[in-house]
Amino acid sequence: MFRPLALLLCALALVLTACGGSDDAAQPATTAKDTSAGQDDGGAAAGTAGGCQKVAQPQAKPDGGAKPSSKALDARATYDVVLETSCGDITIRLDQKTSPRTAASFVSLAKSGFFDGTVFHRIVPGFVIQGGDPTATGTGGPGYSTRDVPPRNAAYTKGVVAMAKAGAEPPGTAGSQFYVVTAPDAGLPPEYALLGKVVKGQRSVDAIGKLGDPNSGELGTPLQPVVVDRATVRES
């Protein structure tokens, strides 16, 4: 079921948290329906409340400064990016067939350590969790953008990972901010580059998804810091 129009418009207006080259805030947009991508063995940290460790907010990193990837990914290979978070590991399998430029950029940023020490700065329970902003403000990015126009039938379902963008940017524009859909159906239009899907660690995603302040609405203010300690790339 699609989200109410009022919430959708609010999301499009306020959730600018992942733009690419422009340092505007960027917004997540996705439509979520349950898929096997969101089902797995877990990966949430054991022995902690709700699977999440209480950690300090890391120091913000400089905005921009990254260089665009000049190397395409091997079309015959499969690329997974593992996010080691304070709520457990999350493995994202990249969709380089649909979004080759986005995937290559994400791999390059991950290998450079761009995501290490960043946070999920936006957590909207029952909608999305969003990270990838070095400044943790919702306005930061790598200093450049890529573009992979999503197909018209793009489905932003539970476990799907896509890139946020500023509302004025063309469909498929991406920087470094990404979001994972936690809703059965986020009810957003096919305007956001498809990065991939969660293939392991859905329980970690679910744990993070519960840490948004329900009183903050679509702004998704986190109740506690959720840190990405490290992002690693696995190629097979």
Coordinates of C-alpha atoms in Angstrom, one line a residue:
M1 CA 0.0 0.0 0.0
F2 CA 1.3 3.4 -0.9
R3 CA 2.1 6.0 1.8
P4 CA -0.5 8.8 2.2
L5 CA 0.0 11.6 -0.3
A6 CA 0.7 14.1 2.5
L7 CA 3.6 12.0 3.8
L8 CA 4.9 11.5 0.3
L9 CA 4.9 15.2 -0.4
C10 CA 6.6 15.7 3.0
A11 CA 9.3 13.2 2.1
L12 CA 9.9 14.8 -1.2
A13 CA 10.1 18.2 0.3
L14 CA 12.2 17.5 3.4
V15 CA 14.2 14.3 2.8
L16 CA 16.8 15.8 0.6
T17 CA 19.6 13.8 2.2
A18 CA 21.9 12.2 -0.4
C19 CA 22.6 14.3 -3.3
G20 CA 25.7 13.8 -5.4
G21 CA 27.5 16.8 -6.6
S22 CA 25.3 19.5 -5.2
D23 CA 25.5 19.8 -1.5
D24 CA 21.8 20.2 -1.2
A25 CA 20.1 17.8 1.2
A26 CA 19.0 14.7 -0.6
Q27 CA 15.9 12.6 -0.3
P28 CA 15.2 9.0 -0.3
A29 CA 12.5 7.6 -2.5
T30 CA 11.4 4.1 -2.8
T31 CA 8.5 1.8 -3.0
A32 CA 8.9 -1.3 -0.8
K33 CA 7.3 -4.7 -1.1
D34 CA 8.6 -7.7 0.8
T35 CA 11.3 -9.6 -1.2
S36 CA 13.7 -12.3 -0.3
A37 CA 16.4 -9.6 -0.3
G38 CA 15.3 -8.6 3.1
Q39 CA 15.4 -12.1 4.7
D40 CA 18.5 -13.7 6.1
D41 CA 20.4 -15.0 9.1
G42 CA 20.6 -11.7 10.8
G43 CA 23.9 -10.1 11.6
A44 CA 22.8 -7.9 14.5
A45 CA 25.4 -7.6 17.2
A46 CA 24.8 -10.1 19.9
G47 CA 24.5 -9.3 23.6
T48 CA 23.2 -5.8 23.1
A49 CA 19.8 -4.2 23.6
G50 CA 17.9 -4.6 20.4
G51 CA 21.1 -5.8 18.7
C52 CA 22.6 -2.3 18.8
Q53 CA 25.5 -1.1 20.8
K54 CA 25.5 2.3 22.5
V55 CA 28.2 4.3 20.8
A56 CA 29.3 7.9 20.7
Q57 CA 28.6 10.2 17.8
P58 CA 31.7 10.3 15.7
Q59 CA 33.3 13.5 14.6
A60 CA 31.9 14.9 11.3
K61 CA 34.1 14.4 8.3
P62 CA 34.8 17.0 5.6
D63 CA 32.2 17.5 2.9
G64 CA 33.3 16.7 -0.7
G65 CA 36.8 16.0 -1.7
A66 CA 36.3 12.6 -3.3
K67 CA 37.2 11.9 -6.9
P68 CA 34.8 10.2 -9.3
S69 CA 35.6 6.6 -10.2
S70 CA 37.3 6.3 -13.6
K71 CA 37.1 2.6 -13.7
A72 CA 34.0 0.5 -14.6
L73 CA 33.3 -2.6 -12.6
D74 CA 33.8 -6.1 -14.1
A75 CA 30.4 -6.9 -15.6
R76 CA 31.1 -10.6 -15.0
A77 CA 31.6 -10.2 -11.3
T78 CA 29.3 -9.9 -8.3
Y79 CA 30.0 -7.0 -5.9
D80 CA 28.9 -7.0 -2.3
V81 CA 29.5 -4.1 0.1
V82 CA 29.6 -5.0 3.8
L83 CA 28.7 -2.3 6.2
E84 CA 30.0 -3.0 9.7
T85 CA 27.7 -1.0 11.9
S86 CA 27.0 -0.6 15.6
C87 CA 23.9 -2.6 15.0
G88 CA 25.6 -5.5 13.2
D89 CA 26.8 -6.1 9.7
I90 CA 24.7 -5.4 6.6
T91 CA 25.6 -6.8 3.2
I92 CA 24.4 -5.0 0.1
R93 CA 24.7 -6.7 -3.3
L94 CA 25.1 -4.1 -5.9
D95 CA 22.9 -3.9 -9.0
Q96 CA 25.5 -2.8 -11.5
K97 CA 23.4 -4.0 -14.5
T98 CA 20.7 -1.3 -13.7
S99 CA 23.1 1.3 -12.2
P100 CA 26.7 0.8 -13.5
R101 CA 27.9 4.3 -12.7
T102 CA 26.3 4.4 -9.3
A103 CA 27.7 1.0 -8.4
A104 CA 31.2 1.8 -9.5
S105 CA 31.1 5.1 -7.6
F106 CA 29.9 3.3 -4.4
V107 CA 32.6 0.7 -4.7
S108 CA 35.3 3.4 -5.2
L109 CA 34.0 5.4 -2.2
A110 CA 33.9 2.3 0.0
K111 CA 37.4 1.3 -0.9
S112 CA 38.7 4.8 -0.1
G113 CA 37.2 4.7 3.4
F114 CA 34.7 7.4 2.6
F115 CA 31.9 5.7 4.6
D116 CA 34.0 4.7 7.5
G117 CA 33.1 6.6 10.7
T118 CA 29.8 7.9 9.2
V119 CA 26.3 7.5 10.7
F120 CA 22.8 6.8 9.7
H121 CA 21.7 10.4 10.0
R122 CA 18.0 9.8 9.1
I123 CA 15.9 7.0 10.5
V124 CA 12.2 7.1 9.8
P125 CA 10.5 4.0 11.4
G126 CA 8.5 2.1 8.9
F127 CA 10.0 3.9 5.9
V128 CA 13.8 4.1 5.4
I129 CA 17.1 4.3 7.1
Q130 CA 19.6 6.7 5.4
G131 CA 23.3 7.2 5.6
G132 CA 26.4 8.0 3.5
D133 CA 26.7 11.7 4.5
P134 CA 30.2 12.5 5.8
T135 CA 28.9 15.6 7.6
A136 CA 26.0 13.8 9.3
T137 CA 23.8 16.8 8.4
G138 CA 21.8 15.4 5.5
T139 CA 23.4 17.9 3.1
G140 CA 26.9 16.3 2.5
G141 CA 28.3 14.3 -0.3
P142 CA 31.4 13.3 -2.2
G143 CA 31.6 16.5 -4.2
Y144 CA 30.5 14.9 -7.5
S145 CA 27.5 13.1 -8.8
T146 CA 26.7 10.2 -11.1
R147 CA 23.5 9.4 -12.9
D148 CA 21.8 6.1 -13.8
V149 CA 18.1 6.6 -14.7
P150 CA 16.0 4.0 -13.0
P151 CA 13.6 2.0 -15.1
R152 CA 9.9 3.1 -15.0
N153 CA 8.9 -0.1 -13.2
A154 CA 11.6 0.3 -10.5
A155 CA 10.2 -1.2 -7.3
Y156 CA 11.6 0.2 -4.0
T157 CA 10.7 -2.7 -1.8
K158 CA 11.8 -3.8 1.6
G159 CA 15.5 -4.4 1.6
V160 CA 16.1 -2.4 -1.6
V161 CA 18.9 0.1 -1.4
A162 CA 18.8 3.3 -3.5
M163 CA 20.4 6.6 -3.6
A164 CA 18.9 9.9 -2.3
K165 CA 19.0 13.0 -4.3
A166 CA 18.0 16.7 -4.1
G167 CA 14.4 17.3 -5.4
A168 CA 15.6 19.5 -8.3
E169 CA 18.1 17.0 -9.6
P170 CA 17.2 14.7 -12.5
P171 CA 16.0 11.2 -11.8
G172 CA 18.8 8.8 -11.1
T173 CA 21.3 11.4 -9.8
A174 CA 23.4 10.1 -7.0
G175 CA 26.2 11.1 -4.7
S176 CA 27.1 9.2 -1.6
Q177 CA 23.9 9.2 0.5
F178 CA 22.0 6.0 0.3
Y179 CA 18.9 4.6 2.0
V180 CA 17.5 1.1 2.8
V181 CA 13.8 0.7 2.5
T182 CA 12.2 -0.7 5.7
A183 CA 8.6 -0.3 4.8
P184 CA 6.5 -3.0 3.0
D185 CA 5.9 -0.2 0.5
A186 CA 7.5 3.2 0.8
G187 CA 5.2 4.6 -1.9
L188 CA 7.8 6.8 -3.7
P189 CA 8.2 7.3 -7.5
P190 CA 10.9 5.6 -9.6
E191 CA 13.3 8.6 -9.5
Y192 CA 16.2 7.2 -7.4
A193 CA 19.1 5.3 -8.7
L194 CA 18.9 1.6 -7.6
L195 CA 22.1 0.7 -5.8
G196 CA 21.2 -2.9 -4.9
K197 CA 19.5 -4.9 -2.2
V198 CA 20.3 -6.3 1.3
V199 CA 21.2 -10.0 1.0
K200 CA 22.4 -10.4 4.6
G201 CA 21.9 -8.5 7.8
Q202 CA 18.2 -7.6 7.5
R203 CA 17.8 -8.0 11.2
S204 CA 20.5 -5.3 11.6
V205 CA 18.5 -3.1 9.2
D206 CA 15.3 -3.7 11.3
A207 CA 17.1 -2.9 14.5
I208 CA 18.3 0.4 13.0
G209 CA 14.9 1.2 11.7
K210 CA 13.5 1.2 15.3
L211 CA 15.9 3.9 16.4
G212 CA 14.2 6.9 14.8
D213 CA 12.3 9.4 16.9
P214 CA 8.6 9.0 16.0
N215 CA 8.0 12.6 16.9
S216 CA 10.3 13.9 14.2
G217 CA 8.2 12.6 11.3
E218 CA 9.9 12.3 7.9
L219 CA 13.0 14.1 9.2
G220 CA 13.9 10.9 11.0
T221 CA 16.0 12.2 13.9
P222 CA 17.9 9.2 15.3
L223 CA 17.3 8.4 19.0
Q224 CA 21.0 7.3 19.3
P225 CA 24.0 7.3 17.0
V226 CA 24.2 4.4 14.6
V227 CA 27.7 4.3 13.2
V228 CA 29.2 2.6 10.1
D229 CA 32.6 1.6 11.4
R230 CA 33.8 0.3 8.1
A231 CA 32.6 -0.5 4.6
T232 CA 34.4 -3.3 2.7
V233 CA 34.0 -4.6 -0.8
R234 CA 33.8 -8.2 -1.7
E235 CA 34.1 -9.3 -5.4
S236 CA 33.3 -12.8 -6.6

